[in-house]
Amino acid sequence: GDLKNGRTVHSLVTLLSLYSVRLNFVSPPSLAMPASVVSAARKAGIPVYQCESLEEVLAETDVLYVTRMQKERFKDEAEWLAVKDAYRIDHAVLSRAKEEMIVMHPLPRVNGMSCFANVMVPPMLTIVQKSTLTSTSTLVALFTSARCAMGSS
């Protein structure tokens, strides 16, 4: 998704760099994770892989953190239209993922959560409202407790 402009995903990388994880960043080149964020993760000893296709990493993914494509971030509508549906999560995508994979989204929900094609499949989808995130330990719990659902929307 949009890794370039997403403050939540930048903060998440900072947090996850404190743990033994592998980070796979999937986005179109124009919305790639900023080099400074990638560099900081690698400096912390975190293996980082960057690609444009979710299919490259889906089968090995334990937690999928999905960001939405924000139309307002694009210079012209044609560029947005070219990528807006490229990273949608639907039943076909989930059928190729690990059964125990957790799907997370930072919200807000826009147009029925635009990056999800009518997929609200517990226990895979974990929605955490920002107001419930009171500490980093809350967020870490999401990554360490399989099928944990906190809050709802």
Short mmCIF file of N, CA and C in Angstrom, two decimals:
data_model
loop_
_atom_site.label_atom_id
_atom_site.label_comp_id
_atom_site.label_asym_id
_atom_site.label_seq_id
_atom_site.Cartn_x
_atom_site.Cartn_y
_atom_site.Cartn_z
N GLY A 1 0.81 -1.20 0.00
CA GLY A 1 0.00 0.00 0.00
C GLY A 1 0.85 1.24 0.00
N ASP A 2 0.34 2.28 0.62
CA ASP A 2 1.04 3.56 0.69
C ASP A 2 1.99 3.55 1.88
N LEU A 3 3.24 3.19 1.62
CA LEU A 3 4.24 3.14 2.68
C LEU A 3 5.01 4.46 2.79
N LYS A 4 4.97 5.24 1.75
CA LYS A 4 5.69 6.51 1.73
C LYS A 4 5.09 7.52 2.69
N ASN A 5 3.78 7.63 2.72
CA ASN A 5 3.11 8.69 3.47
C ASN A 5 2.49 8.24 4.79
N GLY A 6 2.53 6.97 5.08
CA GLY A 6 1.84 6.45 6.26
C GLY A 6 2.63 6.59 7.55
N ARG A 7 2.20 7.52 8.39
CA ARG A 7 2.90 7.71 9.67
C ARG A 7 2.79 6.47 10.56
N THR A 8 1.64 5.80 10.51
CA THR A 8 1.48 4.63 11.38
C THR A 8 2.46 3.52 11.02
N VAL A 9 2.66 3.31 9.74
CA VAL A 9 3.56 2.24 9.32
C VAL A 9 5.02 2.61 9.60
N HIS A 10 5.36 3.87 9.53
CA HIS A 10 6.72 4.31 9.90
C HIS A 10 6.97 4.04 11.38
N SER A 11 6.00 4.37 12.21
CA SER A 11 6.12 4.12 13.66
C SER A 11 6.19 2.63 13.94
N LEU A 12 5.41 1.86 13.22
CA LEU A 12 5.41 0.41 13.41
C LEU A 12 6.77 -0.18 13.09
N VAL A 13 7.41 0.28 12.05
CA VAL A 13 8.75 -0.20 11.70
C VAL A 13 9.73 0.12 12.83
N THR A 14 9.63 1.32 13.39
CA THR A 14 10.49 1.69 14.51
C THR A 14 10.30 0.73 15.68
N LEU A 15 9.05 0.44 16.01
CA LEU A 15 8.76 -0.49 17.10
C LEU A 15 9.26 -1.89 16.79
N LEU A 16 8.95 -2.40 15.62
CA LEU A 16 9.32 -3.77 15.27
C LEU A 16 10.82 -3.96 15.15
N SER A 17 11.55 -2.86 14.95
CA SER A 17 13.01 -2.95 14.87
C SER A 17 13.63 -3.34 16.20
N LEU A 18 12.84 -3.32 17.26
CA LEU A 18 13.32 -3.73 18.58
C LEU A 18 13.22 -5.24 18.77
N TYR A 19 12.63 -5.94 17.81
CA TYR A 19 12.36 -7.38 17.93
C TYR A 19 13.02 -8.14 16.79
N SER A 20 13.01 -9.43 16.90
CA SER A 20 13.57 -10.29 15.87
C SER A 20 12.49 -10.60 14.84
N VAL A 21 12.40 -9.77 13.82
CA VAL A 21 11.39 -9.93 12.78
C VAL A 21 12.04 -9.74 11.41
N ARG A 22 11.30 -10.09 10.40
CA ARG A 22 11.67 -9.78 9.01
C ARG A 22 10.57 -8.87 8.48
N LEU A 23 10.94 -7.82 7.79
CA LEU A 23 9.96 -6.88 7.26
C LEU A 23 9.93 -6.95 5.73
N ASN A 24 8.76 -7.17 5.19
CA ASN A 24 8.55 -7.17 3.75
C ASN A 24 7.67 -5.97 3.42
N PHE A 25 8.19 -5.05 2.63
CA PHE A 25 7.45 -3.86 2.24
C PHE A 25 6.95 -4.03 0.82
N VAL A 26 5.62 -4.00 0.65
CA VAL A 26 5.00 -4.19 -0.66
C VAL A 26 4.27 -2.91 -1.04
N SER A 27 4.68 -2.32 -2.16
CA SER A 27 4.04 -1.08 -2.61
C SER A 27 4.46 -0.79 -4.04
N PRO A 28 3.70 0.11 -4.69
CA PRO A 28 4.18 0.58 -5.99
C PRO A 28 5.42 1.45 -5.75
N PRO A 29 6.32 1.54 -6.72
CA PRO A 29 7.55 2.32 -6.52
C PRO A 29 7.30 3.75 -6.06
N SER A 30 6.24 4.37 -6.54
CA SER A 30 5.97 5.76 -6.18
C SER A 30 5.56 5.92 -4.72
N LEU A 31 5.19 4.83 -4.06
CA LEU A 31 4.76 4.90 -2.66
C LEU A 31 5.61 4.01 -1.75
N ALA A 32 6.84 3.75 -2.16
CA ALA A 32 7.73 2.88 -1.40
C ALA A 32 8.08 3.48 -0.04
N MET A 33 8.46 2.61 0.88
CA MET A 33 8.90 3.03 2.21
C MET A 33 10.09 3.99 2.03
N PRO A 34 10.08 5.11 2.75
CA PRO A 34 11.21 6.05 2.64
C PRO A 34 12.54 5.37 2.97
N ALA A 35 13.57 5.76 2.24
CA ALA A 35 14.90 5.18 2.43
C ALA A 35 15.37 5.32 3.88
N SER A 36 15.02 6.41 4.54
CA SER A 36 15.47 6.62 5.92
C SER A 36 14.87 5.58 6.86
N VAL A 37 13.62 5.16 6.62
CA VAL A 37 12.97 4.15 7.46
C VAL A 37 13.59 2.78 7.19
N VAL A 38 13.80 2.46 5.93
CA VAL A 38 14.44 1.19 5.56
C VAL A 38 15.84 1.12 6.15
N SER A 39 16.58 2.20 6.03
CA SER A 39 17.95 2.25 6.54
C SER A 39 18.00 2.06 8.05
N ALA A 40 17.08 2.69 8.76
CA ALA A 40 17.05 2.56 10.23
C ALA A 40 16.74 1.12 10.63
N ALA A 41 15.83 0.47 9.93
CA ALA A 41 15.50 -0.92 10.25
C ALA A 41 16.71 -1.82 9.99
N ARG A 42 17.34 -1.64 8.86
CA ARG A 42 18.53 -2.45 8.54
C ARG A 42 19.66 -2.20 9.53
N LYS A 43 19.83 -0.96 9.94
CA LYS A 43 20.87 -0.62 10.92
C LYS A 43 20.61 -1.34 12.24
N ALA A 44 19.32 -1.57 12.55
CA ALA A 44 18.95 -2.29 13.77
C ALA A 44 19.08 -3.81 13.59
N GLY A 45 19.53 -4.24 12.41
CA GLY A 45 19.73 -5.66 12.16
C GLY A 45 18.50 -6.39 11.63
N ILE A 46 17.52 -5.66 11.18
CA ILE A 46 16.28 -6.25 10.68
C ILE A 46 16.41 -6.53 9.18
N PRO A 47 16.16 -7.77 8.77
CA PRO A 47 16.15 -8.04 7.32
C PRO A 47 14.94 -7.35 6.69
N VAL A 48 15.17 -6.63 5.61
CA VAL A 48 14.12 -5.89 4.91
C VAL A 48 14.11 -6.32 3.45
N TYR A 49 12.92 -6.63 2.95
CA TYR A 49 12.74 -6.98 1.55
C TYR A 49 11.68 -6.06 0.98
N GLN A 50 11.94 -5.49 -0.19
CA GLN A 50 10.99 -4.59 -0.82
C GLN A 50 10.58 -5.15 -2.18
N CYS A 51 9.26 -5.11 -2.45
CA CYS A 51 8.76 -5.60 -3.73
C CYS A 51 7.46 -4.89 -4.07
N GLU A 52 6.96 -5.15 -5.28
CA GLU A 52 5.72 -4.54 -5.73
C GLU A 52 4.54 -5.49 -5.65
N SER A 53 4.79 -6.78 -5.49
CA SER A 53 3.72 -7.77 -5.53
C SER A 53 3.57 -8.49 -4.19
N LEU A 54 2.35 -8.45 -3.65
CA LEU A 54 2.07 -9.17 -2.41
C LEU A 54 2.31 -10.67 -2.58
N GLU A 55 2.09 -11.17 -3.78
CA GLU A 55 2.27 -12.61 -4.05
C GLU A 55 3.68 -13.08 -3.74
N GLU A 56 4.66 -12.19 -3.85
CA GLU A 56 6.05 -12.57 -3.59
C GLU A 56 6.28 -12.98 -2.14
N VAL A 57 5.48 -12.43 -1.22
CA VAL A 57 5.74 -12.66 0.20
C VAL A 57 4.53 -13.22 0.96
N LEU A 58 3.38 -13.31 0.32
CA LEU A 58 2.15 -13.68 1.01
C LEU A 58 2.25 -15.03 1.72
N ALA A 59 2.77 -16.04 1.08
CA ALA A 59 2.80 -17.39 1.65
C ALA A 59 3.63 -17.49 2.93
N GLU A 60 4.58 -16.58 3.11
CA GLU A 60 5.43 -16.62 4.30
C GLU A 60 5.06 -15.57 5.34
N THR A 61 3.99 -14.83 5.11
CA THR A 61 3.61 -13.72 5.98
C THR A 61 2.80 -14.19 7.19
N ASP A 62 3.22 -13.76 8.37
CA ASP A 62 2.50 -14.06 9.61
C ASP A 62 1.50 -12.96 9.96
N VAL A 63 1.92 -11.72 9.74
CA VAL A 63 1.06 -10.56 10.02
C VAL A 63 1.11 -9.66 8.80
N LEU A 64 -0.06 -9.35 8.27
CA LEU A 64 -0.16 -8.47 7.11
C LEU A 64 -0.76 -7.15 7.58
N TYR A 65 0.03 -6.11 7.51
CA TYR A 65 -0.41 -4.78 7.91
C TYR A 65 -0.75 -4.03 6.62
N VAL A 66 -2.01 -3.70 6.44
CA VAL A 66 -2.50 -3.14 5.19
C VAL A 66 -2.77 -1.65 5.35
N THR A 67 -2.25 -0.86 4.43
CA THR A 67 -2.54 0.57 4.41
C THR A 67 -3.37 0.87 3.17
N ARG A 68 -4.18 1.90 3.25
CA ARG A 68 -5.01 2.24 2.10
C ARG A 68 -4.29 3.21 1.19
N MET A 69 -4.69 3.19 -0.06
CA MET A 69 -4.18 4.16 -1.02
C MET A 69 -4.96 5.46 -0.79
N GLN A 70 -4.26 6.52 -0.49
CA GLN A 70 -4.91 7.79 -0.19
C GLN A 70 -4.91 8.68 -1.44
N LYS A 71 -6.08 8.84 -2.01
CA LYS A 71 -6.23 9.59 -3.26
C LYS A 71 -5.59 10.97 -3.17
N GLU A 72 -5.72 11.59 -2.01
CA GLU A 72 -5.20 12.95 -1.85
C GLU A 72 -3.68 13.02 -1.93
N ARG A 73 -3.01 11.89 -1.86
CA ARG A 73 -1.54 11.86 -1.92
C ARG A 73 -0.99 11.84 -3.35
N PHE A 74 -1.87 11.66 -4.33
CA PHE A 74 -1.44 11.55 -5.71
C PHE A 74 -1.54 12.89 -6.42
N LYS A 75 -0.58 13.14 -7.31
CA LYS A 75 -0.55 14.41 -8.04
C LYS A 75 -1.65 14.49 -9.08
N ASP A 76 -1.97 13.35 -9.69
CA ASP A 76 -3.06 13.36 -10.66
C ASP A 76 -3.90 12.08 -10.51
N GLU A 77 -5.13 12.18 -10.93
CA GLU A 77 -6.07 11.08 -10.74
C GLU A 77 -5.68 9.83 -11.52
N ALA A 78 -5.05 9.99 -12.67
CA ALA A 78 -4.65 8.84 -13.48
C ALA A 78 -3.65 7.97 -12.73
N GLU A 79 -2.72 8.60 -12.01
CA GLU A 79 -1.74 7.84 -11.22
C GLU A 79 -2.44 7.06 -10.11
N TRP A 80 -3.40 7.69 -9.46
CA TRP A 80 -4.15 7.03 -8.39
C TRP A 80 -4.97 5.87 -8.95
N LEU A 81 -5.65 6.09 -10.06
CA LEU A 81 -6.47 5.05 -10.66
C LEU A 81 -5.64 3.83 -11.05
N ALA A 82 -4.37 4.05 -11.41
CA ALA A 82 -3.50 2.95 -11.82
C ALA A 82 -3.15 2.00 -10.67
N VAL A 83 -3.19 2.49 -9.44
CA VAL A 83 -2.78 1.65 -8.30
C VAL A 83 -3.85 1.44 -7.24
N LYS A 84 -4.97 2.14 -7.32
CA LYS A 84 -5.93 2.14 -6.21
C LYS A 84 -6.46 0.76 -5.85
N ASP A 85 -6.57 -0.14 -6.79
CA ASP A 85 -7.09 -1.48 -6.50
C ASP A 85 -6.02 -2.57 -6.55
N ALA A 86 -4.77 -2.17 -6.71
CA ALA A 86 -3.69 -3.15 -6.87
C ALA A 86 -3.39 -3.94 -5.60
N TYR A 87 -3.76 -3.42 -4.46
CA TYR A 87 -3.41 -4.07 -3.19
C TYR A 87 -4.63 -4.37 -2.35
N ARG A 88 -5.71 -4.74 -2.99
CA ARG A 88 -6.94 -5.09 -2.29
C ARG A 88 -6.80 -6.49 -1.70
N ILE A 89 -7.38 -6.65 -0.52
CA ILE A 89 -7.38 -7.95 0.14
C ILE A 89 -8.77 -8.54 -0.04
N ASP A 90 -8.85 -9.67 -0.72
CA ASP A 90 -10.14 -10.32 -0.94
C ASP A 90 -10.02 -11.80 -0.58
N HIS A 91 -11.11 -12.53 -0.77
CA HIS A 91 -11.10 -13.95 -0.41
C HIS A 91 -10.04 -14.73 -1.18
N ALA A 92 -9.82 -14.38 -2.44
CA ALA A 92 -8.81 -15.08 -3.24
C ALA A 92 -7.41 -14.88 -2.64
N VAL A 93 -7.10 -13.66 -2.23
CA VAL A 93 -5.80 -13.39 -1.60
C VAL A 93 -5.68 -14.17 -0.29
N LEU A 94 -6.71 -14.10 0.53
CA LEU A 94 -6.66 -14.78 1.83
C LEU A 94 -6.56 -16.29 1.68
N SER A 95 -7.10 -16.84 0.61
CA SER A 95 -7.02 -18.29 0.41
C SER A 95 -5.60 -18.75 0.13
N ARG A 96 -4.72 -17.84 -0.28
CA ARG A 96 -3.33 -18.18 -0.55
C ARG A 96 -2.41 -17.85 0.63
N ALA A 97 -2.98 -17.32 1.69
CA ALA A 97 -2.20 -16.94 2.88
C ALA A 97 -2.22 -18.07 3.90
N LYS A 98 -1.33 -17.96 4.88
CA LYS A 98 -1.35 -18.89 6.00
C LYS A 98 -2.70 -18.79 6.70
N GLU A 99 -3.23 -19.92 7.12
CA GLU A 99 -4.53 -19.93 7.79
C GLU A 99 -4.51 -19.07 9.05
N GLU A 100 -3.38 -19.03 9.74
CA GLU A 100 -3.28 -18.29 10.99
C GLU A 100 -2.75 -16.86 10.82
N MET A 101 -2.59 -16.39 9.58
CA MET A 101 -2.10 -15.04 9.34
C MET A 101 -3.08 -14.02 9.94
N ILE A 102 -2.53 -12.99 10.53
CA ILE A 102 -3.32 -11.90 11.10
C ILE A 102 -3.27 -10.73 10.12
N VAL A 103 -4.42 -10.13 9.85
CA VAL A 103 -4.50 -8.96 8.98
C VAL A 103 -4.82 -7.75 9.85
N MET A 104 -4.01 -6.71 9.71
CA MET A 104 -4.22 -5.49 10.48
C MET A 104 -4.37 -4.30 9.54
N HIS A 105 -5.12 -3.30 10.00
CA HIS A 105 -5.33 -2.07 9.25
C HIS A 105 -5.38 -0.93 10.25
N PRO A 106 -4.70 0.19 9.98
CA PRO A 106 -4.65 1.28 10.96
C PRO A 106 -5.92 2.12 11.04
N LEU A 107 -6.85 1.94 10.11
CA LEU A 107 -8.05 2.74 10.01
C LEU A 107 -7.68 4.17 9.66
N PRO A 108 -8.53 5.05 9.29
CA PRO A 108 -9.98 4.95 9.38
C PRO A 108 -10.54 4.14 8.22
N ARG A 109 -11.75 3.70 8.42
CA ARG A 109 -12.46 3.03 7.35
C ARG A 109 -12.95 4.08 6.37
N VAL A 110 -12.65 3.87 5.13
CA VAL A 110 -13.07 4.81 4.09
C VAL A 110 -13.78 4.00 3.01
N ASN A 111 -14.99 4.40 2.68
CA ASN A 111 -15.76 3.68 1.67
C ASN A 111 -15.81 2.19 1.96
N GLY A 112 -16.16 1.84 3.18
CA GLY A 112 -16.24 0.43 3.53
C GLY A 112 -14.88 -0.23 3.61
N MET A 113 -13.88 0.50 4.02
CA MET A 113 -12.51 0.04 4.10
C MET A 113 -12.03 -0.38 2.71
N SER A 114 -11.70 0.59 1.93
CA SER A 114 -11.44 0.42 0.50
C SER A 114 -10.40 -0.63 0.14
N CYS A 115 -9.45 -0.91 1.01
CA CYS A 115 -8.43 -1.89 0.64
C CYS A 115 -8.90 -3.32 0.85
N PHE A 116 -10.05 -3.51 1.50
CA PHE A 116 -10.61 -4.84 1.69
C PHE A 116 -11.84 -5.00 0.81
N ALA A 117 -11.82 -5.98 -0.04
CA ALA A 117 -12.94 -6.21 -0.95
C ALA A 117 -14.02 -7.01 -0.23
N ASN A 118 -14.76 -6.34 0.65
CA ASN A 118 -15.84 -6.96 1.42
C ASN A 118 -15.38 -8.17 2.22
N VAL A 119 -14.18 -8.12 2.73
CA VAL A 119 -13.65 -9.22 3.52
C VAL A 119 -13.51 -8.76 4.96
N MET A 120 -14.29 -9.32 5.81
CA MET A 120 -14.17 -9.09 7.25
C MET A 120 -14.22 -10.47 7.86
N VAL A 121 -13.08 -11.15 7.87
CA VAL A 121 -13.04 -12.56 8.21
C VAL A 121 -12.33 -12.77 9.54
N PRO A 122 -13.05 -12.78 10.63
CA PRO A 122 -12.39 -13.16 11.87
C PRO A 122 -12.00 -14.62 11.75
N PRO A 123 -10.94 -15.10 12.32
CA PRO A 123 -10.04 -14.37 13.22
C PRO A 123 -8.89 -13.69 12.51
N MET A 124 -8.86 -13.68 11.19
CA MET A 124 -7.71 -13.12 10.48
C MET A 124 -7.62 -11.61 10.60
N LEU A 125 -8.74 -10.93 10.63
CA LEU A 125 -8.73 -9.47 10.62
C LEU A 125 -8.74 -8.94 12.05
N THR A 126 -7.75 -8.14 12.37
CA THR A 126 -7.66 -7.52 13.68
C THR A 126 -7.77 -6.02 13.50
N ILE A 127 -8.81 -5.45 14.06
CA ILE A 127 -9.00 -4.00 13.96
C ILE A 127 -8.80 -3.41 15.35
N VAL A 128 -7.92 -2.45 15.43
CA VAL A 128 -7.65 -1.78 16.69
C VAL A 128 -7.92 -0.30 16.51
N GLN A 129 -8.87 0.22 17.27
CA GLN A 129 -9.11 1.65 17.19
C GLN A 129 -7.96 2.38 17.87
N LYS A 130 -7.59 3.52 17.33
CA LYS A 130 -6.46 4.27 17.87
C LYS A 130 -6.63 4.53 19.36
N SER A 131 -7.85 4.75 19.80
CA SER A 131 -8.08 5.04 21.22
C SER A 131 -7.76 3.86 22.12
N THR A 132 -7.69 2.64 21.56
CA THR A 132 -7.36 1.49 22.40
C THR A 132 -5.87 1.26 22.49
N LEU A 133 -5.10 1.92 21.65
CA LEU A 133 -3.65 1.76 21.70
C LEU A 133 -3.07 2.73 22.73
N THR A 134 -2.91 2.27 23.95
CA THR A 134 -2.42 3.13 25.01
C THR A 134 -0.94 2.95 25.27
N SER A 135 -0.36 1.91 24.72
CA SER A 135 1.07 1.70 24.92
C SER A 135 1.60 0.79 23.83
N THR A 136 2.91 0.78 23.71
CA THR A 136 3.52 -0.10 22.71
C THR A 136 3.29 -1.56 23.06
N SER A 137 3.13 -1.87 24.33
CA SER A 137 2.89 -3.27 24.69
C SER A 137 1.56 -3.77 24.14
N THR A 138 0.60 -2.87 23.99
CA THR A 138 -0.68 -3.25 23.39
C THR A 138 -0.47 -3.67 21.95
N LEU A 139 0.32 -2.90 21.21
CA LEU A 139 0.57 -3.22 19.82
C LEU A 139 1.39 -4.49 19.69
N VAL A 140 2.39 -4.66 20.52
CA VAL A 140 3.20 -5.86 20.49
C VAL A 140 2.35 -7.09 20.74
N ALA A 141 1.38 -6.97 21.63
CA ALA A 141 0.50 -8.10 21.93
C ALA A 141 -0.22 -8.57 20.68
N LEU A 142 -0.54 -7.66 19.79
CA LEU A 142 -1.21 -8.05 18.55
C LEU A 142 -0.32 -8.95 17.71
N PHE A 143 0.97 -8.72 17.75
CA PHE A 143 1.88 -9.50 16.95
C PHE A 143 2.26 -10.82 17.63
N THR A 144 2.12 -10.90 18.92
CA THR A 144 2.54 -12.10 19.61
C THR A 144 1.38 -13.01 20.00
N SER A 145 0.17 -12.50 19.99
CA SER A 145 -0.99 -13.31 20.35
C SER A 145 -1.79 -13.61 19.09
N ALA A 146 -1.67 -14.83 18.62
CA ALA A 146 -2.38 -15.22 17.41
C ALA A 146 -3.88 -15.06 17.60
N ARG A 147 -4.53 -14.57 16.56
CA ARG A 147 -5.97 -14.42 16.50
C ARG A 147 -6.53 -13.53 17.60
N CYS A 148 -5.76 -12.54 18.01
CA CYS A 148 -6.23 -11.62 19.04
C CYS A 148 -7.06 -10.53 18.40
N ALA A 149 -8.24 -10.29 18.91
CA ALA A 149 -9.08 -9.21 18.39
C ALA A 149 -9.32 -8.21 19.51
N MET A 150 -8.90 -6.97 19.28
CA MET A 150 -9.07 -5.93 20.29
C MET A 150 -9.90 -4.82 19.69
N GLY A 151 -10.96 -4.43 20.35
CA GLY A 151 -11.82 -3.39 19.82
C GLY A 151 -12.54 -3.89 18.58
N SER A 152 -13.41 -3.11 18.06
CA SER A 152 -14.08 -3.47 16.81
C SER A 152 -14.61 -2.22 16.17
N SER A 153 -14.91 -2.35 14.90
CA SER A 153 -15.43 -1.21 14.16
C SER A 153 -16.36 -1.69 13.09
#
